[in-house]
JSON list of C-alpha atoms in Angstrom, two decimals:
[
{"chain": "A", "resi": 1, "resn": "MET", "atom": "CA", "xyz": [-7.45, -7.91, -4.58]},
{"chain": "A", "resi": 2, "resn": "LEU", "atom": "CA", "xyz": [-8.33, -6.59, -7.97]},
{"chain": "A", "resi": 3, "resn": "LEU", "atom": "CA", "xyz": [-8.62, -2.87, -8.66]},
{"chain": "A", "resi": 4, "resn": "THR", "atom": "CA", "xyz": [-10.77, -2.05, -11.73]},
{"chain": "A", "resi": 5, "resn": "VAL", "atom": "CA", "xyz": [-10.20, 1.32, -13.55]},
{"chain": "A", "resi": 6, "resn": "LEU", "atom": "CA", "xyz": [-12.86, 1.92, -16.20]},
{"chain": "A", "resi": 7, "resn": "GLY", "atom": "CA", "xyz": [-13.89, 4.72, -18.42]},
{"chain": "A", "resi": 8, "resn": "ILE", "atom": "CA", "xyz": [-17.65, 5.55, -18.66]},
{"chain": "A", "resi": 9, "resn": "VAL", "atom": "CA", "xyz": [-18.22, 3.37, -21.75]},
{"chain": "A", "resi": 10, "resn": "ALA", "atom": "CA", "xyz": [-16.75, 0.23, -20.15]},
{"chain": "A", "resi": 11, "resn": "PHE", "atom": "CA", "xyz": [-18.21, 0.71, -16.68]},
{"chain": "A", "resi": 12, "resn": "ALA", "atom": "CA", "xyz": [-21.20, -1.77, -17.00]},
{"chain": "A", "resi": 13, "resn": "ALA", "atom": "CA", "xyz": [-19.00, -4.57, -18.37]},
{"chain": "A", "resi": 14, "resn": "GLY", "atom": "CA", "xyz": [-16.43, -3.90, -15.74]},
{"chain": "A", "resi": 15, "resn": "LEU", "atom": "CA", "xyz": [-18.83, -4.00, -12.92]},
{"chain": "A", "resi": 16, "resn": "LEU", "atom": "CA", "xyz": [-20.33, -7.30, -14.10]},
{"chain": "A", "resi": 17, "resn": "PHE", "atom": "CA", "xyz": [-16.66, -8.83, -14.33]},
{"chain": "A", "resi": 18, "resn": "SER", "atom": "CA", "xyz": [-16.01, -7.41, -10.79]},
{"chain": "A", "resi": 19, "resn": "MET", "atom": "CA", "xyz": [-19.15, -8.98, -9.42]},
{"chain": "A", "resi": 20, "resn": "LEU", "atom": "CA", "xyz": [-18.14, -12.36, -11.00]},
{"chain": "A", "resi": 21, "resn": "LEU", "atom": "CA", "xyz": [-14.81, -12.16, -9.35]},
{"chain": "A", "resi": 22, "resn": "ALA", "atom": "CA", "xyz": [-16.27, -11.20, -6.03]},
{"chain": "A", "resi": 23, "resn": "LYS", "atom": "CA", "xyz": [-18.53, -14.36, -6.12]},
{"chain": "A", "resi": 24, "resn": "ARG", "atom": "CA", "xyz": [-15.23, -16.31, -6.49]},
{"chain": "A", "resi": 25, "resn": "GLY", "atom": "CA", "xyz": [-13.68, -14.76, -3.36]},
{"chain": "A", "resi": 26, "resn": "PHE", "atom": "CA", "xyz": [-11.69, -11.81, -4.78]},
{"chain": "A", "resi": 27, "resn": "PHE", "atom": "CA", "xyz": [-12.03, -8.50, -3.21]},
{"chain": "A", "resi": 28, "resn": "THR", "atom": "CA", "xyz": [-12.69, -5.98, -6.03]},
{"chain": "A", "resi": 29, "resn": "ALA", "atom": "CA", "xyz": [-12.80, -2.19, -5.99]},
{"chain": "A", "resi": 30, "resn": "THR", "atom": "CA", "xyz": [-13.84, 0.01, -8.91]},
{"chain": "A", "resi": 31, "resn": "ILE", "atom": "CA", "xyz": [-12.50, 3.45, -8.88]},
{"chain": "A", "resi": 32, "resn": "GLY", "atom": "CA", "xyz": [-13.17, 6.75, -10.72]},
{"chain": "A", "resi": 33, "resn": "TYR", "atom": "CA", "xyz": [-10.79, 9.29, -11.93]},
{"chain": "A", "resi": 34, "resn": "ARG", "atom": "CA", "xyz": [-10.95, 12.81, -13.16]},
{"chain": "A", "resi": 35, "resn": "LEU", "atom": "CA", "xyz": [-11.63, 13.14, -16.81]},
{"chain": "A", "resi": 36, "resn": "SER", "atom": "CA", "xyz": [-9.58, 15.51, -18.99]},
{"chain": "A", "resi": 37, "resn": "ASP", "atom": "CA", "xyz": [-12.15, 18.23, -19.05]},
{"chain": "A", "resi": 38, "resn": "VAL", "atom": "CA", "xyz": [-11.89, 18.51, -15.42]},
{"chain": "A", "resi": 39, "resn": "ALA", "atom": "CA", "xyz": [-8.22, 17.99, -14.83]},
{"chain": "A", "resi": 40, "resn": "THR", "atom": "CA", "xyz": [-5.26, 17.71, -17.38]},
{"chain": "A", "resi": 41, "resn": "TRP", "atom": "CA", "xyz": [-2.84, 14.84, -17.49]},
{"chain": "A", "resi": 42, "resn": "PRO", "atom": "CA", "xyz": [-1.24, 13.50, -15.28]},
{"chain": "A", "resi": 43, "resn": "ALA", "atom": "CA", "xyz": [-4.16, 14.04, -12.85]},
{"chain": "A", "resi": 44, "resn": "GLN", "atom": "CA", "xyz": [-5.77, 10.76, -14.04]},
{"chain": "A", "resi": 45, "resn": "ILE", "atom": "CA", "xyz": [-2.72, 8.56, -13.13]},
{"chain": "A", "resi": 46, "resn": "HIS", "atom": "CA", "xyz": [-2.37, 10.40, -9.82]},
{"chain": "A", "resi": 47, "resn": "ASP", "atom": "CA", "xyz": [-6.08, 9.45, -8.98]},
{"chain": "A", "resi": 48, "resn": "VAL", "atom": "CA", "xyz": [-5.38, 5.76, -9.81]},
{"chain": "A", "resi": 49, "resn": "LYS", "atom": "CA", "xyz": [-2.23, 5.81, -7.78]},
{"chain": "A", "resi": 50, "resn": "ALA", "atom": "CA", "xyz": [-4.02, 7.47, -4.85]},
{"chain": "A", "resi": 51, "resn": "ALA", "atom": "CA", "xyz": [-6.61, 4.71, -4.96]},
{"chain": "A", "resi": 52, "resn": "ILE", "atom": "CA", "xyz": [-3.89, 2.01, -4.79]},
{"chain": "A", "resi": 53, "resn": "ARG", "atom": "CA", "xyz": [-2.24, 3.85, -1.84]},
{"chain": "A", "resi": 54, "resn": "PHE", "atom": "CA", "xyz": [-5.68, 4.10, -0.19]},
{"chain": "A", "resi": 55, "resn": "ILE", "atom": "CA", "xyz": [-6.29, 0.45, -0.45]},
{"chain": "A", "resi": 56, "resn": "ARG", "atom": "CA", "xyz": [-2.78, -0.38, 0.83]},
{"chain": "A", "resi": 57, "resn": "ALA", "atom": "CA", "xyz": [-3.15, 2.05, 3.77]},
{"chain": "A", "resi": 58, "resn": "HIS", "atom": "CA", "xyz": [-6.43, 0.45, 4.80]},
{"chain": "A", "resi": 59, "resn": "ALA", "atom": "CA", "xyz": [-5.67, -3.17, 3.81]},
{"chain": "A", "resi": 60, "resn": "ALA", "atom": "CA", "xyz": [-6.16, -4.47, 7.37]},
{"chain": "A", "resi": 61, "resn": "ARG", "atom": "CA", "xyz": [-9.69, -2.90, 7.63]},
{"chain": "A", "resi": 62, "resn": "LEU", "atom": "CA", "xyz": [-10.54, -4.10, 4.11]},
{"chain": "A", "resi": 63, "resn": "ASN", "atom": "CA", "xyz": [-9.04, -7.62, 4.86]},
{"chain": "A", "resi": 64, "resn": "VAL", "atom": "CA", "xyz": [-6.83, -7.62, 1.81]},
{"chain": "A", "resi": 65, "resn": "ASP", "atom": "CA", "xyz": [-3.21, -8.49, 1.30]},
{"chain": "A", "resi": 66, "resn": "PRO", "atom": "CA", "xyz": [-1.54, -5.09, 0.34]},
{"chain": "A", "resi": 67, "resn": "ASP", "atom": "CA", "xyz": [1.20, -6.91, -1.50]},
{"chain": "A", "resi": 68, "resn": "ARG", "atom": "CA", "xyz": [-1.26, -8.81, -3.72]},
{"chain": "A", "resi": 69, "resn": "ILE", "atom": "CA", "xyz": [-3.14, -6.09, -5.58]},
{"chain": "A", "resi": 70, "resn": "GLY", "atom": "CA", "xyz": [-3.91, -6.61, -9.25]},
{"chain": "A", "resi": 71, "resn": "ILE", "atom": "CA", "xyz": [-5.07, -3.86, -11.62]},
{"chain": "A", "resi": 72, "resn": "TRP", "atom": "CA", "xyz": [-6.99, -4.00, -14.82]},
{"chain": "A", "resi": 73, "resn": "GLY", "atom": "CA", "xyz": [-8.98, -1.67, -17.03]},
{"chain": "A", "resi": 74, "resn": "ALA", "atom": "CA", "xyz": [-10.83, -1.14, -20.23]},
{"chain": "A", "resi": 75, "resn": "SER", "atom": "CA", "xyz": [-10.73, 1.67, -22.68]},
{"chain": "A", "resi": 76, "resn": "ALA", "atom": "CA", "xyz": [-9.16, 4.63, -21.06]},
{"chain": "A", "resi": 77, "resn": "GLY", "atom": "CA", "xyz": [-8.89, 2.62, -17.83]},
{"chain": "A", "resi": 78, "resn": "GLY", "atom": "CA", "xyz": [-6.76, 0.15, -19.79]},
{"chain": "A", "resi": 79, "resn": "HIS", "atom": "CA", "xyz": [-4.26, 2.94, -20.59]},
{"chain": "A", "resi": 80, "resn": "LEU", "atom": "CA", "xyz": [-4.31, 4.14, -16.91]},
{"chain": "A", "resi": 81, "resn": "THR", "atom": "CA", "xyz": [-3.61, 0.69, -15.58]},
{"chain": "A", "resi": 82, "resn": "ALA", "atom": "CA", "xyz": [-0.65, 0.28, -18.01]},
{"chain": "A", "resi": 83, "resn": "MET", "atom": "CA", "xyz": [0.76, 3.65, -16.91]},
{"chain": "A", "resi": 84, "resn": "ALA", "atom": "CA", "xyz": [0.29, 2.80, -13.22]},
{"chain": "A", "resi": 85, "resn": "ALA", "atom": "CA", "xyz": [2.18, -0.55, -13.77]},
{"chain": "A", "resi": 86, "resn": "LEU", "atom": "CA", "xyz": [4.99, 1.01, -15.92]},
{"chain": "A", "resi": 87, "resn": "ASN", "atom": "CA", "xyz": [5.46, 4.13, -13.67]},
{"chain": "A", "resi": 88, "resn": "GLY", "atom": "CA", "xyz": [6.39, 2.36, -10.53]},
{"chain": "A", "resi": 89, "resn": "ASP", "atom": "CA", "xyz": [6.86, 4.40, -7.45]},
{"chain": "A", "resi": 90, "resn": "TYR", "atom": "CA", "xyz": [6.73, 7.79, -9.20]},
{"chain": "A", "resi": 91, "resn": "PRO", "atom": "CA", "xyz": [3.85, 9.93, -7.89]}
]
């Protein structure tokens, strides 16, 4: 399972990458997050982590292994994926 976190600028490239992975058997999900003009930090990382929790909670229905979730992003999404990886179990 690969979770894609993308800013608006990188969305088209990320969508193409996700489609290529899906053709090779990977389940991919592209998520959105609240931008800073809508919600201040750390709302964005909370949105990313909520998406991960949602996928884990619905893993059986989505037919994915909840212990094998990868995450990547470009632009602001790259920053958010790094923060999600480094921030562990903190909300």
